[in-house]
GROMACS .gro file of C-alpha atoms in nm:
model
  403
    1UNK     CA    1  -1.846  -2.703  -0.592
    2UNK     CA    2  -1.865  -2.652  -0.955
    3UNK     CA    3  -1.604  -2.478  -1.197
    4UNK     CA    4  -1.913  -2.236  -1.288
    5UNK     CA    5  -2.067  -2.175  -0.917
    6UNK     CA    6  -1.971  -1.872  -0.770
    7UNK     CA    7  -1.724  -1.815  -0.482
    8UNK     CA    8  -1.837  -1.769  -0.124
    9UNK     CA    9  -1.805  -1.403  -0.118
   10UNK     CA   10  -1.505  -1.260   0.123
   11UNK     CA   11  -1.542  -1.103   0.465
   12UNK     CA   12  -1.483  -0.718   0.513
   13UNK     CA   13  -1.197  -0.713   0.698
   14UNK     CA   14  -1.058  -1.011   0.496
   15UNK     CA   15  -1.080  -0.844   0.169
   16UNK     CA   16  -0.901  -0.521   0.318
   17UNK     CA   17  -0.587  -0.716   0.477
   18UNK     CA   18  -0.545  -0.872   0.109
   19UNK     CA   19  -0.597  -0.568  -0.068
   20UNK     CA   20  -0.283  -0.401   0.094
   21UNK     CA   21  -0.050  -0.722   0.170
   22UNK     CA   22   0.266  -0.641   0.028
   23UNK     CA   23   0.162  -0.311  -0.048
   24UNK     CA   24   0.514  -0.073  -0.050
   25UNK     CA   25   0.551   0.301  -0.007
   26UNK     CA   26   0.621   0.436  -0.331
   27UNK     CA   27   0.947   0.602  -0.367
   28UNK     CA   28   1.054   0.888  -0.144
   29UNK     CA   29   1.139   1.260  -0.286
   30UNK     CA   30   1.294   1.531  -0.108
   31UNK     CA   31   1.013   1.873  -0.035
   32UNK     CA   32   0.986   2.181   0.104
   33UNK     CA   33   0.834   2.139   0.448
   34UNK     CA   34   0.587   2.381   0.352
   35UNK     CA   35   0.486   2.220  -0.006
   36UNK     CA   36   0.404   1.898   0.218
   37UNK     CA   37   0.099   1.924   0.336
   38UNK     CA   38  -0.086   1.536   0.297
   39UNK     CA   39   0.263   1.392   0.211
   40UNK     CA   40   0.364   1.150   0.449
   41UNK     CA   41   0.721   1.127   0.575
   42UNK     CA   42   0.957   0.883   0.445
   43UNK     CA   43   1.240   0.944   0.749
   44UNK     CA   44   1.201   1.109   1.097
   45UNK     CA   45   1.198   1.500   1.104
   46UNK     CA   46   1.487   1.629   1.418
   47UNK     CA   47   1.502   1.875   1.602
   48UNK     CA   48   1.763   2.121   1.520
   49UNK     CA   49   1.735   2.334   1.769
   50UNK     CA   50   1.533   2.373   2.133
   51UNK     CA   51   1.212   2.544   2.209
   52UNK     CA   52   1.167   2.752   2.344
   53UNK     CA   53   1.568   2.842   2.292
   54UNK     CA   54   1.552   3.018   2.653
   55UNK     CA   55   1.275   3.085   2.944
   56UNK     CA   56   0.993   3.295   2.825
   57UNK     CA   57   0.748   3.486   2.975
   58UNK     CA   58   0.353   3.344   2.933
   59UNK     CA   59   0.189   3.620   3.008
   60UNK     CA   60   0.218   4.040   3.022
   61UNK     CA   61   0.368   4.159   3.330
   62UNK     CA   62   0.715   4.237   3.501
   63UNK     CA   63   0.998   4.009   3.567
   64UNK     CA   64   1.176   4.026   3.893
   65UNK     CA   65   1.429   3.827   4.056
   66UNK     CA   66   1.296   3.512   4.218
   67UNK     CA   67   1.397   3.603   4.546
   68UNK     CA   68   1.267   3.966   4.595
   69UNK     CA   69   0.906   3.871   4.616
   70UNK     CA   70   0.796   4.151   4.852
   71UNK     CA   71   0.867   4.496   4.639
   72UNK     CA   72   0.843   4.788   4.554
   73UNK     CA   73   1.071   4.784   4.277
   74UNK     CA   74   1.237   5.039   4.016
   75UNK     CA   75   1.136   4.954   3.675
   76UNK     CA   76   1.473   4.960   3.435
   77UNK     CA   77   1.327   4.844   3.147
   78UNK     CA   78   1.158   4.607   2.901
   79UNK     CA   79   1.199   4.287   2.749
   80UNK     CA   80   0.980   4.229   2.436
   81UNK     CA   81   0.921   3.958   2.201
   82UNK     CA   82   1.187   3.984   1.971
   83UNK     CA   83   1.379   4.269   2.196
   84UNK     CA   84   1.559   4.063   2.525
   85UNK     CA   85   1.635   4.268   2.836
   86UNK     CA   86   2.072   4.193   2.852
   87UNK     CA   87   2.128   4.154   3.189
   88UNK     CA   88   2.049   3.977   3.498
   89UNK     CA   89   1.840   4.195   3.744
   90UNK     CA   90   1.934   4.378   4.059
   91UNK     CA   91   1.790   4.382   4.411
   92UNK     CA   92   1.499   4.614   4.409
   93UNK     CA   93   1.474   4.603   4.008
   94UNK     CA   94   1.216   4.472   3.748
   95UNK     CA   95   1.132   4.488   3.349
   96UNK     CA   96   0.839   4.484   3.171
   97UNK     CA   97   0.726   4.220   3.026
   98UNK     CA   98   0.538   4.119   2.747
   99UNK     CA   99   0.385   3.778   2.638
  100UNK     CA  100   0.641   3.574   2.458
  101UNK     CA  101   0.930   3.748   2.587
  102UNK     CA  102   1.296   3.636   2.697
  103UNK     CA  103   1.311   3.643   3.087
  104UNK     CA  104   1.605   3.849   3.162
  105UNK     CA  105   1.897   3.604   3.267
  106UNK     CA  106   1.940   3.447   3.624
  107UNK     CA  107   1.678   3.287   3.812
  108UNK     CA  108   1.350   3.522   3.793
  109UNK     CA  109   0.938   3.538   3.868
  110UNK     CA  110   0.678   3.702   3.684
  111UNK     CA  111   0.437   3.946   3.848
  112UNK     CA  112   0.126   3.900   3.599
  113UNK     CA  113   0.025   4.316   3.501
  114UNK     CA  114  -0.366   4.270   3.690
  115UNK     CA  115  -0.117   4.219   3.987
  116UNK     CA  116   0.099   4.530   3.957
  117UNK     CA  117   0.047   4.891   4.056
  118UNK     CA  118   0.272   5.092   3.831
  119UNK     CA  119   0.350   5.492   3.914
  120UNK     CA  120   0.639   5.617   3.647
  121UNK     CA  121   0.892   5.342   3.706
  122UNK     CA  122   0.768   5.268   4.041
  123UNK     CA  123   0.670   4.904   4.084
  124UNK     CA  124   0.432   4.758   4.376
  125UNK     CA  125   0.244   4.478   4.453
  126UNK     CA  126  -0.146   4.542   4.377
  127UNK     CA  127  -0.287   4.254   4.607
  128UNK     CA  128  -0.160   3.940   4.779
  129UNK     CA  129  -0.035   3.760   4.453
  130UNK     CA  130   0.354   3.828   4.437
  131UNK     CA  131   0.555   3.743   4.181
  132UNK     CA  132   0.579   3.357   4.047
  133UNK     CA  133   0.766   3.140   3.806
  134UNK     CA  134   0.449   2.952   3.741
  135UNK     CA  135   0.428   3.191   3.466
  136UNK     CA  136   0.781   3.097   3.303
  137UNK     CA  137   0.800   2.879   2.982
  138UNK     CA  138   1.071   2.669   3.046
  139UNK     CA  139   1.374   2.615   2.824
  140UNK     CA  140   1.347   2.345   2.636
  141UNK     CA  141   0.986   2.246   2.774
  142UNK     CA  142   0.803   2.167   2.450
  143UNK     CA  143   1.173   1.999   2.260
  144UNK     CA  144   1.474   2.011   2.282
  145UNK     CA  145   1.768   1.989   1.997
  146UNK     CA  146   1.778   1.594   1.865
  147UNK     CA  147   1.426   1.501   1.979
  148UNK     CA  148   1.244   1.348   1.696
  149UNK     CA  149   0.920   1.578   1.664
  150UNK     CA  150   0.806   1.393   1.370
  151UNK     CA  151   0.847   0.983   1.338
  152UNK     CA  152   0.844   0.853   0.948
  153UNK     CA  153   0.530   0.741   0.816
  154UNK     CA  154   0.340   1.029   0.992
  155UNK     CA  155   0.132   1.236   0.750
  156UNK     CA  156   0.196   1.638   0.718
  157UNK     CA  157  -0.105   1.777   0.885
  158UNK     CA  158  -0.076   2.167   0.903
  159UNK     CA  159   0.028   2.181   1.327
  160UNK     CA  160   0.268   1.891   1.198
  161UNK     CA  161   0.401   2.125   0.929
  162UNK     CA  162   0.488   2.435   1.187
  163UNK     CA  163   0.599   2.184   1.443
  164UNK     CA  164   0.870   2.112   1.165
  165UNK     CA  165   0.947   2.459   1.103
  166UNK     CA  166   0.898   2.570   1.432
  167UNK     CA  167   1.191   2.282   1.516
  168UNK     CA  168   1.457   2.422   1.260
  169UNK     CA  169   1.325   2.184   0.959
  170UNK     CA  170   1.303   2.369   0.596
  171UNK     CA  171   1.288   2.067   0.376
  172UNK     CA  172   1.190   1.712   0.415
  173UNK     CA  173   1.187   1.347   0.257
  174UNK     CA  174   0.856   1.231   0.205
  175UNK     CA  175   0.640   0.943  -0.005
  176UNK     CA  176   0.544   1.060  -0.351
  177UNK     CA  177   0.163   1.051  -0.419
  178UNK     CA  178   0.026   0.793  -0.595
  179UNK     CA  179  -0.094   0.839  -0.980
  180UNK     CA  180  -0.435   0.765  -1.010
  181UNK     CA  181  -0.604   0.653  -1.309
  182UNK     CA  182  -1.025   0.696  -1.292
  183UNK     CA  183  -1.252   0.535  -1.532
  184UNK     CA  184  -1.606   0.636  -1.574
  185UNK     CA  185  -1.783   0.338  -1.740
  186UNK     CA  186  -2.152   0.294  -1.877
  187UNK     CA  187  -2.342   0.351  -2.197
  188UNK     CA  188  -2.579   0.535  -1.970
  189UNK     CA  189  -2.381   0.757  -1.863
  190UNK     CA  190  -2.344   1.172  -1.985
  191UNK     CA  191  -2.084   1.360  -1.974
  192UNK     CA  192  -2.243   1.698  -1.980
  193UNK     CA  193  -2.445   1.674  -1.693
  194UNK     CA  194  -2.732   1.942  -1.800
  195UNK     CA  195  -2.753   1.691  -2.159
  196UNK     CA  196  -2.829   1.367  -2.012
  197UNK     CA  197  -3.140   1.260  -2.171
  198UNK     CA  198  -3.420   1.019  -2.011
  199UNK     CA  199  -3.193   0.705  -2.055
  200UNK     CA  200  -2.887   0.881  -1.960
  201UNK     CA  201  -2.756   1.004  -1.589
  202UNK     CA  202  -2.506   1.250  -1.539
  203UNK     CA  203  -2.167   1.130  -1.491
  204UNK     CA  204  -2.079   1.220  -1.134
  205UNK     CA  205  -1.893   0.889  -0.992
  206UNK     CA  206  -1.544   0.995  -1.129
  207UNK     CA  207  -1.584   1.343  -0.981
  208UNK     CA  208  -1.660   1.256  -0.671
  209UNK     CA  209  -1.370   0.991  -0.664
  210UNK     CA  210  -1.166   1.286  -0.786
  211UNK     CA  211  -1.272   1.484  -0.498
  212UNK     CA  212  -1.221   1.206  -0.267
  213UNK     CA  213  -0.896   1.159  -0.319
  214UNK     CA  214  -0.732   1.511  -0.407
  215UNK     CA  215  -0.549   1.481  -0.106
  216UNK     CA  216  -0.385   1.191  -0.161
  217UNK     CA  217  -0.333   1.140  -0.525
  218UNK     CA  218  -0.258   1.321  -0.880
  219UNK     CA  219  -0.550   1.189  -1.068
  220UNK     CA  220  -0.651   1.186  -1.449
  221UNK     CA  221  -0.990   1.090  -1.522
  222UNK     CA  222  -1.072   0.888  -1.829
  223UNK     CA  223  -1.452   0.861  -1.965
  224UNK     CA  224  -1.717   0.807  -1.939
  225UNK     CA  225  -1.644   0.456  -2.129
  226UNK     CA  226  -1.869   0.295  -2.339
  227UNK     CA  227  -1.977  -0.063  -2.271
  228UNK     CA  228  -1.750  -0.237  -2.512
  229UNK     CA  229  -1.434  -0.468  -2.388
  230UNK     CA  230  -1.224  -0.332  -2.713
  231UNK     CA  231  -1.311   0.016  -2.501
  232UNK     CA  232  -1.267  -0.049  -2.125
  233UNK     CA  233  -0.913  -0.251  -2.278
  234UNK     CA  234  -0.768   0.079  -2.477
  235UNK     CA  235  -0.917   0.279  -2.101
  236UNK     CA  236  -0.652   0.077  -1.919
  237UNK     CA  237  -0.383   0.104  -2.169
  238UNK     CA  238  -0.411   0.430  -2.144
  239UNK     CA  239  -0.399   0.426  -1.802
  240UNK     CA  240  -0.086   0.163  -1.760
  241UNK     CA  241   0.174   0.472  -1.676
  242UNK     CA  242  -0.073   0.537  -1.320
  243UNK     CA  243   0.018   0.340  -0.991
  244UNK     CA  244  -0.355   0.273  -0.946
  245UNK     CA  245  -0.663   0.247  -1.167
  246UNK     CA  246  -0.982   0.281  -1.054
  247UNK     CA  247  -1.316   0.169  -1.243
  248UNK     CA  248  -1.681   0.314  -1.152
  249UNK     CA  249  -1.935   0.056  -1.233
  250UNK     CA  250  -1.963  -0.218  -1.490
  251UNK     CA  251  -1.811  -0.455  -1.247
  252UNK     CA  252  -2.146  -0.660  -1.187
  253UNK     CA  253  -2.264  -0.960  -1.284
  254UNK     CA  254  -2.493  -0.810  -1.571
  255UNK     CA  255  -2.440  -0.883  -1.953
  256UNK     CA  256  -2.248  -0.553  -2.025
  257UNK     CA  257  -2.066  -0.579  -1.675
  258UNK     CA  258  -1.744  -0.600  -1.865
  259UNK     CA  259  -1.453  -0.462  -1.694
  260UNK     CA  260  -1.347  -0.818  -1.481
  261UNK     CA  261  -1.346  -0.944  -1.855
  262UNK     CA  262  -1.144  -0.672  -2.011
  263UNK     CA  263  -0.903  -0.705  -1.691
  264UNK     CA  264  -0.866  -1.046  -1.801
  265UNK     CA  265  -0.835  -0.981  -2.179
  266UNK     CA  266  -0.563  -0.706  -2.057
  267UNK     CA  267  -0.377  -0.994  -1.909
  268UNK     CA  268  -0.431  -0.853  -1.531
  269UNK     CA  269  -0.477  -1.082  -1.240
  270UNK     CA  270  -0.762  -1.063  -1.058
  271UNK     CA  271  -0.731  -1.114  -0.653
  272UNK     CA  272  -1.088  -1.127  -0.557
  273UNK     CA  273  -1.435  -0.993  -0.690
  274UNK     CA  274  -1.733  -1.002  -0.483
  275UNK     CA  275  -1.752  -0.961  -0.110
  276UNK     CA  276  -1.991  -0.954   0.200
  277UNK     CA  277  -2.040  -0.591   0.227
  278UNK     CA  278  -2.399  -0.399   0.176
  279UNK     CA  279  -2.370  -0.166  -0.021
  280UNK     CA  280  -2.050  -0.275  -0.237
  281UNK     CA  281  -2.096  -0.633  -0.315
  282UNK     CA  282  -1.942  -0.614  -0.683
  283UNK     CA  283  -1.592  -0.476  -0.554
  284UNK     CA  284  -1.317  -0.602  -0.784
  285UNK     CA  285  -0.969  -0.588  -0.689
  286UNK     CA  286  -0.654  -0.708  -0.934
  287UNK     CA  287  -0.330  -0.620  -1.030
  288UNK     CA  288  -0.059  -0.556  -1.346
  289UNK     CA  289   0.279  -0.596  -1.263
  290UNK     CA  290   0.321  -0.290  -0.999
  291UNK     CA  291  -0.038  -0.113  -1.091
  292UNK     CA  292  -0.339  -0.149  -0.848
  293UNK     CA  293  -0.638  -0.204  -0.991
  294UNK     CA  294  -0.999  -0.198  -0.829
  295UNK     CA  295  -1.323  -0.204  -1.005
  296UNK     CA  296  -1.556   0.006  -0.759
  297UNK     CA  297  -2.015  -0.050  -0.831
  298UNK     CA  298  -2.149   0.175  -1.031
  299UNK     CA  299  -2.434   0.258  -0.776
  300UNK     CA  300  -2.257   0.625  -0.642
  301UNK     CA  301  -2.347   0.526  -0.245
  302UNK     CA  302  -2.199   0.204  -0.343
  303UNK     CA  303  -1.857   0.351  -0.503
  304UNK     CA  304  -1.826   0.607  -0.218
  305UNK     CA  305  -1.816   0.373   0.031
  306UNK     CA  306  -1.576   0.130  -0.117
  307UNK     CA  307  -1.376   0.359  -0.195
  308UNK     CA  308  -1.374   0.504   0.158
  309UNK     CA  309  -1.295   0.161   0.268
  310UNK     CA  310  -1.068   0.029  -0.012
  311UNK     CA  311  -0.948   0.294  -0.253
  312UNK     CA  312  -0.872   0.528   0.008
  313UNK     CA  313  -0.675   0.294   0.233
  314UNK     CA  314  -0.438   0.182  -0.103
  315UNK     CA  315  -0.367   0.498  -0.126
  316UNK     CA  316  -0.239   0.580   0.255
  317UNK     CA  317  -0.025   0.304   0.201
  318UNK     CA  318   0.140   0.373  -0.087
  319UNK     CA  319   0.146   0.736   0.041
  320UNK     CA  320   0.372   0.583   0.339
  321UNK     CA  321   0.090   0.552   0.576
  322UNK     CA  322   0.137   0.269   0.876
  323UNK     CA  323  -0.252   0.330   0.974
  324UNK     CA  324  -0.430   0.342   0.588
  325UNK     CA  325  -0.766   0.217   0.718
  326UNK     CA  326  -1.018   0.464   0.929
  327UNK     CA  327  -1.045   0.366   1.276
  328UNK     CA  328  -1.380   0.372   1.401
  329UNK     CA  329  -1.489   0.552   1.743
  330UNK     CA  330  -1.812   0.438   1.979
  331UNK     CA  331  -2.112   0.594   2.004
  332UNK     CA  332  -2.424   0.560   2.093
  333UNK     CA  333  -2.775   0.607   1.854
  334UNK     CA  334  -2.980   0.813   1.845
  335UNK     CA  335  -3.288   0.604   1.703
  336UNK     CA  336  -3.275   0.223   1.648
  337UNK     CA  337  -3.132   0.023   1.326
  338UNK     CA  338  -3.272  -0.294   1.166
  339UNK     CA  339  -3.130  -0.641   1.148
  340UNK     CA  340  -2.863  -0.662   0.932
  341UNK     CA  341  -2.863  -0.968   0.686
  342UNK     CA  342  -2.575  -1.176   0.596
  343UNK     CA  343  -2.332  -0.913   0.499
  344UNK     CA  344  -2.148  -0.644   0.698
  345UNK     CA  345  -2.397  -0.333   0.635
  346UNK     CA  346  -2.246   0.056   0.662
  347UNK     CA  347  -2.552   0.287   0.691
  348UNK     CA  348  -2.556   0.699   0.645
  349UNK     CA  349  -2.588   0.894   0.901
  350UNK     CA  350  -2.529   1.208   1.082
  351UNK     CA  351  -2.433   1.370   1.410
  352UNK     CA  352  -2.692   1.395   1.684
  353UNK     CA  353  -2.562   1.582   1.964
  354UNK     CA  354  -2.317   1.314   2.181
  355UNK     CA  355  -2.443   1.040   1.936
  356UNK     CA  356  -2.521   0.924   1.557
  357UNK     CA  357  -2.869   0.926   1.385
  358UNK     CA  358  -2.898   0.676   1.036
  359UNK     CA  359  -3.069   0.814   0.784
  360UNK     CA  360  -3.344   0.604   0.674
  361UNK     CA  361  -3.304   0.592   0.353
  362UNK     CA  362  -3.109   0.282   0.228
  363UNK     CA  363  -3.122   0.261  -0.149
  364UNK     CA  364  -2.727   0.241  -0.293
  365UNK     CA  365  -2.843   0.489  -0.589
  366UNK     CA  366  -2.960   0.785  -0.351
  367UNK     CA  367  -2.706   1.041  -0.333
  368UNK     CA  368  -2.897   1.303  -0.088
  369UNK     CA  369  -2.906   1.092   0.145
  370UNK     CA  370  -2.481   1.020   0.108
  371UNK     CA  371  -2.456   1.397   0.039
  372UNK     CA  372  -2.605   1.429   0.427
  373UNK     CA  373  -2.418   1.179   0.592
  374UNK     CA  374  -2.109   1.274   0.789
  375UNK     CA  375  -2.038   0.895   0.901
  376UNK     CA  376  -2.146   0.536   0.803
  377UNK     CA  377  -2.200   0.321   1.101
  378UNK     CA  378  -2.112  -0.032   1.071
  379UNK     CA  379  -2.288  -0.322   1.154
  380UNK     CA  380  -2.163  -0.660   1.168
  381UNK     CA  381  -2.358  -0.930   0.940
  382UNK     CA  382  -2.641  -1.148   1.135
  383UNK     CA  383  -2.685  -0.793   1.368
  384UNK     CA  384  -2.976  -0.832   1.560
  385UNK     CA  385  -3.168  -0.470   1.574
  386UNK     CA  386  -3.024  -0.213   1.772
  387UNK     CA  387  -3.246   0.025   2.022
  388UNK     CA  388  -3.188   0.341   2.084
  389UNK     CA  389  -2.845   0.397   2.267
  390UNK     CA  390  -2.653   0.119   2.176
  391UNK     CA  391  -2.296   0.198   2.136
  392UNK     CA  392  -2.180   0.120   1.760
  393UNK     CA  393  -1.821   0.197   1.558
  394UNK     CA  394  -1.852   0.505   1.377
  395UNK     CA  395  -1.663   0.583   1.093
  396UNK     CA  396  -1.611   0.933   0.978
  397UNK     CA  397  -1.677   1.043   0.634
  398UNK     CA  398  -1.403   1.346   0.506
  399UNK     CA  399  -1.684   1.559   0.397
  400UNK     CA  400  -1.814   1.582   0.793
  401UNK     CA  401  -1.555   1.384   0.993
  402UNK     CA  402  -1.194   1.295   1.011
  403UNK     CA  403  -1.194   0.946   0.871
   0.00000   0.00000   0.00000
């Protein structure tokens, strides 16, 4: 092969296992457990206590002792949520009950309220069900004091947040996002979107990147950048203090494709450009020293789903995530897909009841069509067609799914 002929381009699942080999957690910081939402921890959260701290009642209704099943019985009292009952019950005695309360101490049973027959603080059975302990929550039965509840490297969902709290956690160590650098670039492109003029579009790439990755990242966008490499070069300087930069077109093959050329001028090392994915081809990923770089296409279906499979992914990982890539699930379609050529094709679509419809339209440029999708399905290059009901991986898109 020639110094000038192009590189075979580099298989999907290739390109992703380079683009995060070696790839570190950034620093940890300590956090208020409930400031952590989308952080992901950096060391395992304990339990500091047990829960529930004692038995609790499940449901409204009157505790008795669990061996006086048969009743009547003289009501002493109540035991609320918040307010125990003291003392251990008597022969012949019972308290009221209400969800969430402490059982009142010894071994007991819970008459549920649709199976009592009350009269002033006369207590009798009002059918055949007697009291139970089914109806106890059990010391102890969802943790107990020194069980991890949360393993390091799991991400702070909002359950995962009140599990903390819930388990006697206040503060936390976790990763510190990842500063993120995104470069509009184009001579066609306006940033006013209600001035763009016939030759222009409306700069919308770096805003929906921006969107895409609020969660994950404190981002700064810079552009829209003119096609010049004295431009795109002073972009990434001003960029150098961010732990990833992330370009939005101009990373072609065209004559003012310039961004792999100002990388170079910039003195950054380029790991791969080009692989077999439809849409996406262009993708561009280098580094500088400790920054991340990847130059996403241009077209917007193009950028959105590299950087669902790429951008999003580096940032999990440097966010302390051990799973950064979506995991597809199985299901079946809903109306048949083409032969795929000889790259590994994602195509829009939607939910359809148990299964996943792709949207016809195909063109990388079309952003309806993305703006519909909840998923991309993914089809493996040289695909035959697929009828109706074959089972395919599904990936979830974050503005329908949980990808």
């Amino acid at each position: 092969m020639s110094a000038s002929a192009p590189s075979p381009l580099l298989a999907l699942d290739e390109a992703q296992a380079r683009l995060i080999a070696g790839v570190a957690p950034l620093p940890a910081e300590p956090l208020a457990l409930v400031d952590a939402c989308d952080r992901w921890l950096a060391q395992d959260v304990i339990a500091g206590r047990t829960q529930p701290a004692a038995d609790l009642s499940a449901m409204d209704g009157y505790a008795t002792r669990a061996d006086d099943q048969a009743g009547p019985w003289r009501v002493v009292g109540e035991s609320a949520a918040g307010h125990p009952w003291p003392d251990a019950l008597a022969p012949g005695t019972a308290v009221r009950l209400s969800t969430g309360a402490l059982m009142p101490p010894g071994d007991g049973a819970v008459l549920l309220q649709e199976n009592a027959l009350r009269d002033g603080d006369l207590l009798a059975l009002a059918g055949a069900d007697g009291p139970t302990p089914r109806h106890i929550r059990r010391k102890g039965f969802d943790f107990a004091a020194g069980d991890t509840v949360l393993a390091a490297g799991t991400r702070l969902s909002p359950a995962r947040i009140a599990l903390g709290l819930m388990s006697g956690t206040s503060g936390v160590l976790v990763h510190r996002h990842p500063r993120l650098a995104i470069i509009d670039s184009g001579d066609e492109l306006a940033a006013d979107p209600a001035a763009a003029l016939p030759h222009q579009i409306p700069a919308s790439n770096g805003a929906m990147l921006a969107a895409m990755t609020a969660p994950l990242a404190e981002a700064v966008r810079l552009g829209p950048v003119p096609d010049r490499l004295d431009a795109l070069i002073n972009a990434f300087e001003a960029a150098a203090g961010c732990d990833v930069i992330v370009t939005s077109g101009g990373a072609s093959v065209g004559d003012h494709d310039l961004v792999r050329p100002a990388l170079e001028a910039w003195s950054a090392q380029i790991d791969f450009w080009r692989i077999a994915l439809r849409p996406g081809k262009p993708l561009l990923v280098a580094s500088k020293g400790d920054r991340h770089i990847l130059g996403l296409p241009g077209n917007p279906v193009s950028s959105h789903v590299t950087a669902t499979l790429f951008l999003l992914p580096l940032l999990r990982a440097l966010a302390g995530s051990r799973q950064p890539f979506p995991l597809p699930v199985m299901l079946p379609l809903a109306d048949p897909l083409p032969a795929v050529g000889n790259r590994t094709e994602f195509f829009r679509a939607r939910r359809h009841g148990s299964g996943i419809a792709p949207i016809s339209e195909r063109d990388s440029s079309a952003l309806r069509a993305l703006s519909q999708a909840d998923a991309l399905i993914r089809r493996e290059a040289g695909s035959p067609p697929a009828e109706k009901g074959t089972p395919v991986p599904v990936y979830w898109l974050e503005n329908g799914g949980n990808a």
